[in-house]
Tab-separated table of C-alpha atoms in Angstrom:
chain	number	residue	atom	x	y	z
A	1	UNK	CA	-47.325	-3.110	-8.455
A	2	UNK	CA	-43.900	-1.981	-7.761
A	3	UNK	CA	-41.293	-4.431	-6.812
A	4	UNK	CA	-39.233	-4.525	-3.495
A	5	UNK	CA	-36.359	-2.961	-4.959
A	6	UNK	CA	-38.395	-0.051	-6.611
A	7	UNK	CA	-40.326	0.466	-3.260
A	8	UNK	CA	-36.778	0.739	-1.510
A	9	UNK	CA	-35.959	3.513	-3.914
A	10	UNK	CA	-39.205	5.299	-3.260
A	11	UNK	CA	-38.718	5.114	0.357
A	12	UNK	CA	-35.279	6.538	0.186
A	13	UNK	CA	-36.352	9.446	-1.903
A	14	UNK	CA	-39.311	10.044	0.321
A	15	UNK	CA	-37.671	9.879	3.631
A	16	UNK	CA	-34.108	11.113	2.372
A	17	UNK	CA	-33.638	14.120	4.787
A	18	UNK	CA	-34.882	12.087	8.023
A	19	UNK	CA	-32.696	8.910	7.148
A	20	UNK	CA	-29.797	11.299	6.524
A	21	UNK	CA	-29.953	13.042	9.849
A	22	UNK	CA	-30.362	9.823	11.816
A	23	UNK	CA	-27.506	8.164	9.884
A	24	UNK	CA	-25.247	11.223	10.613
A	25	UNK	CA	-26.083	11.101	14.259
A	26	UNK	CA	-25.142	7.462	14.494
A	27	UNK	CA	-21.888	7.885	12.487
A	28	UNK	CA	-20.933	11.028	14.634
A	29	UNK	CA	-21.372	9.074	17.770
A	30	UNK	CA	-18.815	6.465	16.593
A	31	UNK	CA	-16.268	9.234	15.830
A	32	UNK	CA	-13.738	10.179	18.585
A	33	UNK	CA	-13.294	13.589	17.438
A	34	UNK	CA	-15.844	15.531	15.199
A	35	UNK	CA	-14.897	18.994	13.468
A	36	UNK	CA	-16.874	20.940	11.269
A	37	UNK	CA	-14.930	20.040	8.319
A	38	UNK	CA	-15.170	16.425	8.802
A	39	UNK	CA	-18.892	16.497	9.575
A	40	UNK	CA	-19.445	18.367	6.248
A	41	UNK	CA	-17.448	15.623	4.365
A	42	UNK	CA	-19.341	12.883	5.977
A	43	UNK	CA	-22.964	14.780	5.131
A	44	UNK	CA	-21.593	14.776	1.551
A	45	UNK	CA	-20.567	11.081	1.484
A	46	UNK	CA	-23.882	9.952	3.025
A	47	UNK	CA	-26.057	12.274	0.810
A	48	UNK	CA	-24.311	10.695	-2.270
A	49	UNK	CA	-24.512	7.115	-1.163
A	50	UNK	CA	-28.302	7.612	-0.602
A	51	UNK	CA	-28.573	8.993	-4.101
A	52	UNK	CA	-26.563	6.110	-5.663
A	53	UNK	CA	-28.212	3.436	-3.661
A	54	UNK	CA	-31.802	4.738	-4.524
A	55	UNK	CA	-30.630	4.791	-8.231
A	56	UNK	CA	-29.370	1.225	-8.097
A	57	UNK	CA	-32.553	-0.129	-6.441
A	58	UNK	CA	-34.804	1.893	-8.903
A	59	UNK	CA	-33.321	-0.241	-11.725
A	60	UNK	CA	-35.035	-3.150	-10.103
A	61	UNK	CA	-32.834	-5.737	-8.523
A	62	UNK	CA	-31.181	-6.039	-5.186
A	63	UNK	CA	-29.348	-9.407	-5.531
A	64	UNK	CA	-26.469	-8.943	-7.786
A	65	UNK	CA	-24.146	-5.824	-6.849
A	66	UNK	CA	-21.704	-6.838	-9.751
A	67	UNK	CA	-24.504	-5.832	-12.153
A	68	UNK	CA	-24.705	-2.656	-14.397
A	69	UNK	CA	-27.474	-1.303	-12.082
A	70	UNK	CA	-25.038	-0.850	-9.285
A	71	UNK	CA	-21.894	0.347	-11.085
A	72	UNK	CA	-22.138	4.000	-9.746
A	73	UNK	CA	-22.637	2.598	-6.340
A	74	UNK	CA	-19.566	0.407	-6.686
A	75	UNK	CA	-17.578	3.373	-7.995
A	76	UNK	CA	-18.537	5.508	-5.092
A	77	UNK	CA	-17.739	2.881	-2.350
A	78	UNK	CA	-14.550	1.923	-3.952
A	79	UNK	CA	-13.381	5.700	-3.923
A	80	UNK	CA	-14.636	6.039	-0.271
A	81	UNK	CA	-12.521	2.902	0.688
A	82	UNK	CA	-9.351	3.838	-1.010
A	83	UNK	CA	-9.440	7.236	0.579
A	84	UNK	CA	-10.097	5.628	4.066
A	85	UNK	CA	-7.210	3.321	3.477
A	86	UNK	CA	-4.883	6.352	2.861
A	87	UNK	CA	-6.150	7.943	5.935
A	88	UNK	CA	-5.445	5.138	8.146
A	89	UNK	CA	-8.971	4.102	8.898
A	90	UNK	CA	-9.545	0.473	9.923
A	91	UNK	CA	-11.721	-1.970	7.802
A	92	UNK	CA	-14.443	-2.088	10.293
A	93	UNK	CA	-14.672	1.635	10.550
A	94	UNK	CA	-14.866	1.736	6.612
A	95	UNK	CA	-17.689	-1.104	6.492
A	96	UNK	CA	-19.566	0.685	9.327
A	97	UNK	CA	-20.205	3.473	6.808
A	98	UNK	CA	-22.710	1.129	4.959
A	99	UNK	CA	-23.807	-1.004	7.750
A	100	UNK	CA	-24.911	1.753	9.974
A	101	UNK	CA	-27.662	2.999	7.487
A	102	UNK	CA	-29.679	-0.190	8.208
A	103	UNK	CA	-31.456	1.270	11.551
A	104	UNK	CA	-32.611	4.329	9.984
A	105	UNK	CA	-33.567	2.755	6.688
A	106	UNK	CA	-35.440	-0.157	8.260
A	107	UNK	CA	-37.345	2.272	10.389
A	108	UNK	CA	-38.668	3.967	7.428
A	109	UNK	CA	-39.439	0.364	5.703
A	110	UNK	CA	-41.520	-0.545	8.794
A	111	UNK	CA	-43.723	2.470	8.129
A	112	UNK	CA	-44.081	1.890	4.632
A	113	UNK	CA	-44.945	-1.817	5.028
A	114	UNK	CA	-46.897	-1.471	8.164
A	115	UNK	CA	-49.817	-3.135	6.658
A	116	UNK	CA	-48.193	-5.866	5.075
A	117	UNK	CA	-45.838	-7.843	7.322
A	118	UNK	CA	-45.041	-10.378	4.882
A	119	UNK	CA	-43.720	-7.990	2.319
A	120	UNK	CA	-41.984	-6.179	5.251
A	121	UNK	CA	-40.215	-9.368	6.162
A	122	UNK	CA	-38.999	-10.132	2.566
A	123	UNK	CA	-37.908	-6.435	2.106
A	124	UNK	CA	-35.937	-6.187	5.325
A	125	UNK	CA	-34.253	-9.500	4.216
A	126	UNK	CA	-33.443	-8.365	0.510
A	127	UNK	CA	-32.255	-4.867	1.755
A	128	UNK	CA	-30.084	-6.190	4.391
A	129	UNK	CA	-28.445	-8.742	2.074
A	130	UNK	CA	-27.838	-5.841	-0.262
A	131	UNK	CA	-26.278	-3.792	2.370
A	132	UNK	CA	-24.163	-6.615	3.844
A	133	UNK	CA	-22.765	-7.164	0.170
A	134	UNK	CA	-21.754	-3.660	-0.341
A	135	UNK	CA	-20.255	-3.409	3.107
A	136	UNK	CA	-18.224	-6.582	2.301
A	137	UNK	CA	-17.092	-4.695	-1.011
A	138	UNK	CA	-15.845	-1.831	0.848
A	139	UNK	CA	-13.665	-4.210	2.998
A	140	UNK	CA	-12.212	-5.814	-0.079
A	141	UNK	CA	-11.350	-2.539	-1.764
A	142	UNK	CA	-9.841	-1.288	1.330
A	143	UNK	CA	-7.547	-4.287	1.789
A	144	UNK	CA	-6.436	-4.123	-1.758
A	145	UNK	CA	-5.834	-0.382	-1.407
A	146	UNK	CA	-3.862	-1.140	2.129
A	147	UNK	CA	-1.891	-3.909	0.189
A	148	UNK	CA	-0.759	-1.392	-2.722
A	149	UNK	CA	0.101	1.100	-0.065
A	150	UNK	CA	2.231	-1.253	2.034
A	151	UNK	CA	4.091	-2.558	-1.104
A	152	UNK	CA	4.725	1.024	-2.155
A	153	UNK	CA	6.173	1.831	1.127
A	154	UNK	CA	8.162	-1.193	1.308
A	155	UNK	CA	9.634	-0.185	-2.083
A	156	UNK	CA	10.217	3.223	-0.957
A	157	UNK	CA	12.145	2.012	2.061
A	158	UNK	CA	14.154	-0.485	-0.085
A	159	UNK	CA	15.168	2.507	-2.198
A	160	UNK	CA	16.123	4.652	0.896
A	161	UNK	CA	18.006	1.815	2.392
A	162	UNK	CA	20.283	1.384	-0.642
A	163	UNK	CA	22.204	4.593	-1.152
A	164	UNK	CA	24.792	4.829	-3.738
A	165	UNK	CA	27.343	7.380	-2.672
A	166	UNK	CA	30.068	9.096	-4.637
A	167	UNK	CA	33.173	8.880	-2.573
A	168	UNK	CA	35.794	10.262	-5.208
A	169	UNK	CA	35.950	11.018	-8.779
A	170	UNK	CA	34.935	7.762	-10.613
A	171	UNK	CA	34.441	5.965	-7.073
A	172	UNK	CA	31.059	4.711	-5.935
A	173	UNK	CA	30.118	3.198	-2.580
A	174	UNK	CA	27.181	1.093	-1.802
A	175	UNK	CA	26.592	0.572	2.002
A	176	UNK	CA	24.521	-2.396	2.669
A	177	UNK	CA	22.511	-2.708	5.859
A	178	UNK	CA	20.190	-5.659	7.039
A	179	UNK	CA	19.361	-8.788	5.163
A	180	UNK	CA	19.753	-8.947	1.387
A	181	UNK	CA	17.086	-10.906	-0.385
A	182	UNK	CA	15.936	-11.226	-3.858
A	183	UNK	CA	13.774	-8.221	-3.980
A	184	UNK	CA	16.259	-5.963	-2.311
A	185	UNK	CA	19.156	-7.405	-4.467
A	186	UNK	CA	17.057	-6.172	-7.572
A	187	UNK	CA	16.832	-2.669	-5.971
A	188	UNK	CA	20.472	-2.553	-5.140
A	189	UNK	CA	21.437	-3.632	-8.433
A	190	UNK	CA	19.223	-1.057	-10.381
A	191	UNK	CA	20.240	1.673	-8.064
A	192	UNK	CA	24.113	0.920	-8.475
A	193	UNK	CA	23.845	0.353	-12.419
A	194	UNK	CA	21.799	3.797	-12.698
A	195	UNK	CA	24.499	5.601	-10.643
A	196	UNK	CA	27.366	4.019	-12.762
A	197	UNK	CA	25.800	5.236	-15.859
A	198	UNK	CA	25.061	8.748	-14.509
A	199	UNK	CA	28.823	9.189	-13.046
A	200	UNK	CA	30.745	6.838	-15.262
A	201	UNK	CA	32.242	5.479	-12.303
A	202	UNK	CA	35.203	2.927	-12.888
A	203	UNK	CA	35.069	1.404	-9.147
A	204	UNK	CA	32.046	0.454	-6.994
A	205	UNK	CA	32.587	-0.504	-3.524
A	206	UNK	CA	29.921	-2.758	-2.031
A	207	UNK	CA	30.136	-2.507	1.810
A	208	UNK	CA	28.527	-5.375	3.675
A	209	UNK	CA	29.650	-4.421	7.215
A	210	UNK	CA	25.911	-3.874	8.157
A	211	UNK	CA	24.895	-7.148	6.657
A	212	UNK	CA	24.361	-9.543	9.677
A	213	UNK	CA	24.823	-12.941	7.913
A	214	UNK	CA	26.050	-14.149	4.679
A	215	UNK	CA	24.610	-17.356	3.389
A	216	UNK	CA	24.873	-19.100	-0.033
A	217	UNK	CA	21.919	-16.862	-1.278
A	218	UNK	CA	23.318	-13.482	-0.071
A	219	UNK	CA	26.703	-14.395	-1.797
A	220	UNK	CA	24.977	-15.376	-5.055
A	221	UNK	CA	23.182	-12.081	-4.768
A	222	UNK	CA	26.500	-10.104	-4.417
A	223	UNK	CA	28.051	-12.033	-7.281
A	224	UNK	CA	25.063	-11.126	-9.608
A	225	UNK	CA	25.315	-7.465	-8.618
A	226	UNK	CA	29.157	-7.551	-9.315
A	227	UNK	CA	28.864	-9.119	-12.579
A	228	UNK	CA	26.095	-6.667	-13.893
A	229	UNK	CA	28.354	-3.707	-12.694
A	230	UNK	CA	31.226	-5.233	-14.710
A	231	UNK	CA	28.975	-5.472	-17.647
A	232	UNK	CA	28.408	-1.792	-17.391
A	233	UNK	CA	32.257	-1.044	-17.202
A	234	UNK	CA	32.853	-0.879	-13.537
A	235	UNK	CA	34.834	-3.034	-11.275
A	236	UNK	CA	33.685	-3.919	-7.796
A	237	UNK	CA	35.389	-4.173	-4.439
A	238	UNK	CA	33.530	-6.083	-1.538
A	239	UNK	CA	34.409	-4.631	1.856
A	240	UNK	CA	33.379	-5.413	5.369
A	241	UNK	CA	34.430	-9.054	5.356
A	242	UNK	CA	34.548	-9.786	8.773
A	243	UNK	CA	36.239	-12.943	10.196
A	244	UNK	CA	33.125	-14.894	10.833
A	245	UNK	CA	31.827	-13.851	7.379
A	246	UNK	CA	35.008	-14.995	5.823
A	247	UNK	CA	34.808	-18.456	7.629
A	248	UNK	CA	31.121	-18.860	6.355
A	249	UNK	CA	32.013	-18.066	2.772
A	250	UNK	CA	34.774	-20.639	2.885
A	251	UNK	CA	32.593	-23.432	4.497
A	252	UNK	CA	29.753	-22.722	2.095
A	253	UNK	CA	32.403	-23.191	-0.927
A	254	UNK	CA	31.412	-19.904	-2.589
A	255	UNK	CA	34.101	-18.684	-5.089
A	256	UNK	CA	35.068	-15.077	-4.639
A	257	UNK	CA	38.570	-15.500	-6.224
A	258	UNK	CA	37.631	-13.027	-9.157
A	259	UNK	CA	36.219	-10.346	-6.599
A	260	UNK	CA	38.448	-8.058	-4.676
A	261	UNK	CA	37.535	-8.221	-1.007
A	262	UNK	CA	38.721	-5.987	1.925
A	263	UNK	CA	38.066	-6.085	5.549
A	264	UNK	CA	36.905	-2.354	5.743
A	265	UNK	CA	35.517	0.310	3.619
A	266	UNK	CA	38.608	2.443	4.386
A	267	UNK	CA	41.027	-0.323	2.884
A	268	UNK	CA	38.697	-0.644	-0.165
A	269	UNK	CA	38.794	3.105	-0.633
A	270	UNK	CA	42.572	3.101	-0.770
A	271	UNK	CA	42.665	0.164	-3.278
A	272	UNK	CA	39.994	2.082	-5.176
A	273	UNK	CA	42.204	5.391	-5.425
A	274	UNK	CA	45.127	3.555	-6.327
A	275	UNK	CA	43.311	1.847	-9.259
A	276	UNK	CA	42.042	5.331	-10.541
A	277	UNK	CA	45.397	6.810	-10.237
A	278	UNK	CA	44.726	9.185	-7.348
A	279	UNK	CA	46.659	9.506	-3.996
A	280	UNK	CA	46.079	11.118	-0.738
A	281	UNK	CA	48.790	12.933	1.055
A	282	UNK	CA	48.763	14.274	4.646
A	283	UNK	CA	49.232	18.056	4.976
A	284	UNK	CA	52.158	19.217	7.022
A	285	UNK	CA	51.343	21.283	10.077
């Protein structure tokens, strides 16, 4: 006598075309816009899921989706969830792909077990539990994929928000805008040191005009960046010291005596030119 798992596999294989069409109709009804390409892709995904679902069930157990029997099913759903995360689908839309197969599948199970209500009840419960577990698996993979995407986007934004500009021969400028935290400090330091190596710069101007507040932590981050640049052979000038920031630094007791500071980027640039032996003259009319 076949187990419920094996009977599920047999039912899927027997009614595969009918289950597929009813499932597709339900999925298309949930979509805002259906085009031929999207429908073709969805049909292929549904067909593949029915195949791996029947293959896993044929192995004989519906309880543990972490088992070897369900490895191919997990791989398929993981790839599907990652793809939908990249496309901007919601977690519920992703899980619905699995949950929506219940209605057409249970309809076929009722036909197969019409003469055995007890077995039908047991089969319905086991298959429903299996599909719930697979649906939750897609949500977990989706969430991990979204987290990775968000982290990558944050990293890209950090890199874009810390441009190192070559102002003059041997002179670099690093304009900072926004809050300076530990993660951003690391990106700032890496970007600045990399550019110092590439350009052999002797002076690096760190402009904090766009930094809204300077507290002890921000000041310590600045000092670490200055120290790292000096180890690479470049001296640093901090510009953008507004009156309120100067007062805050004094009240905090932060020691910036070893660091050249200027009120504006222009003032810092003039000092940098002087230190590198360059001068600017105004052309006569």
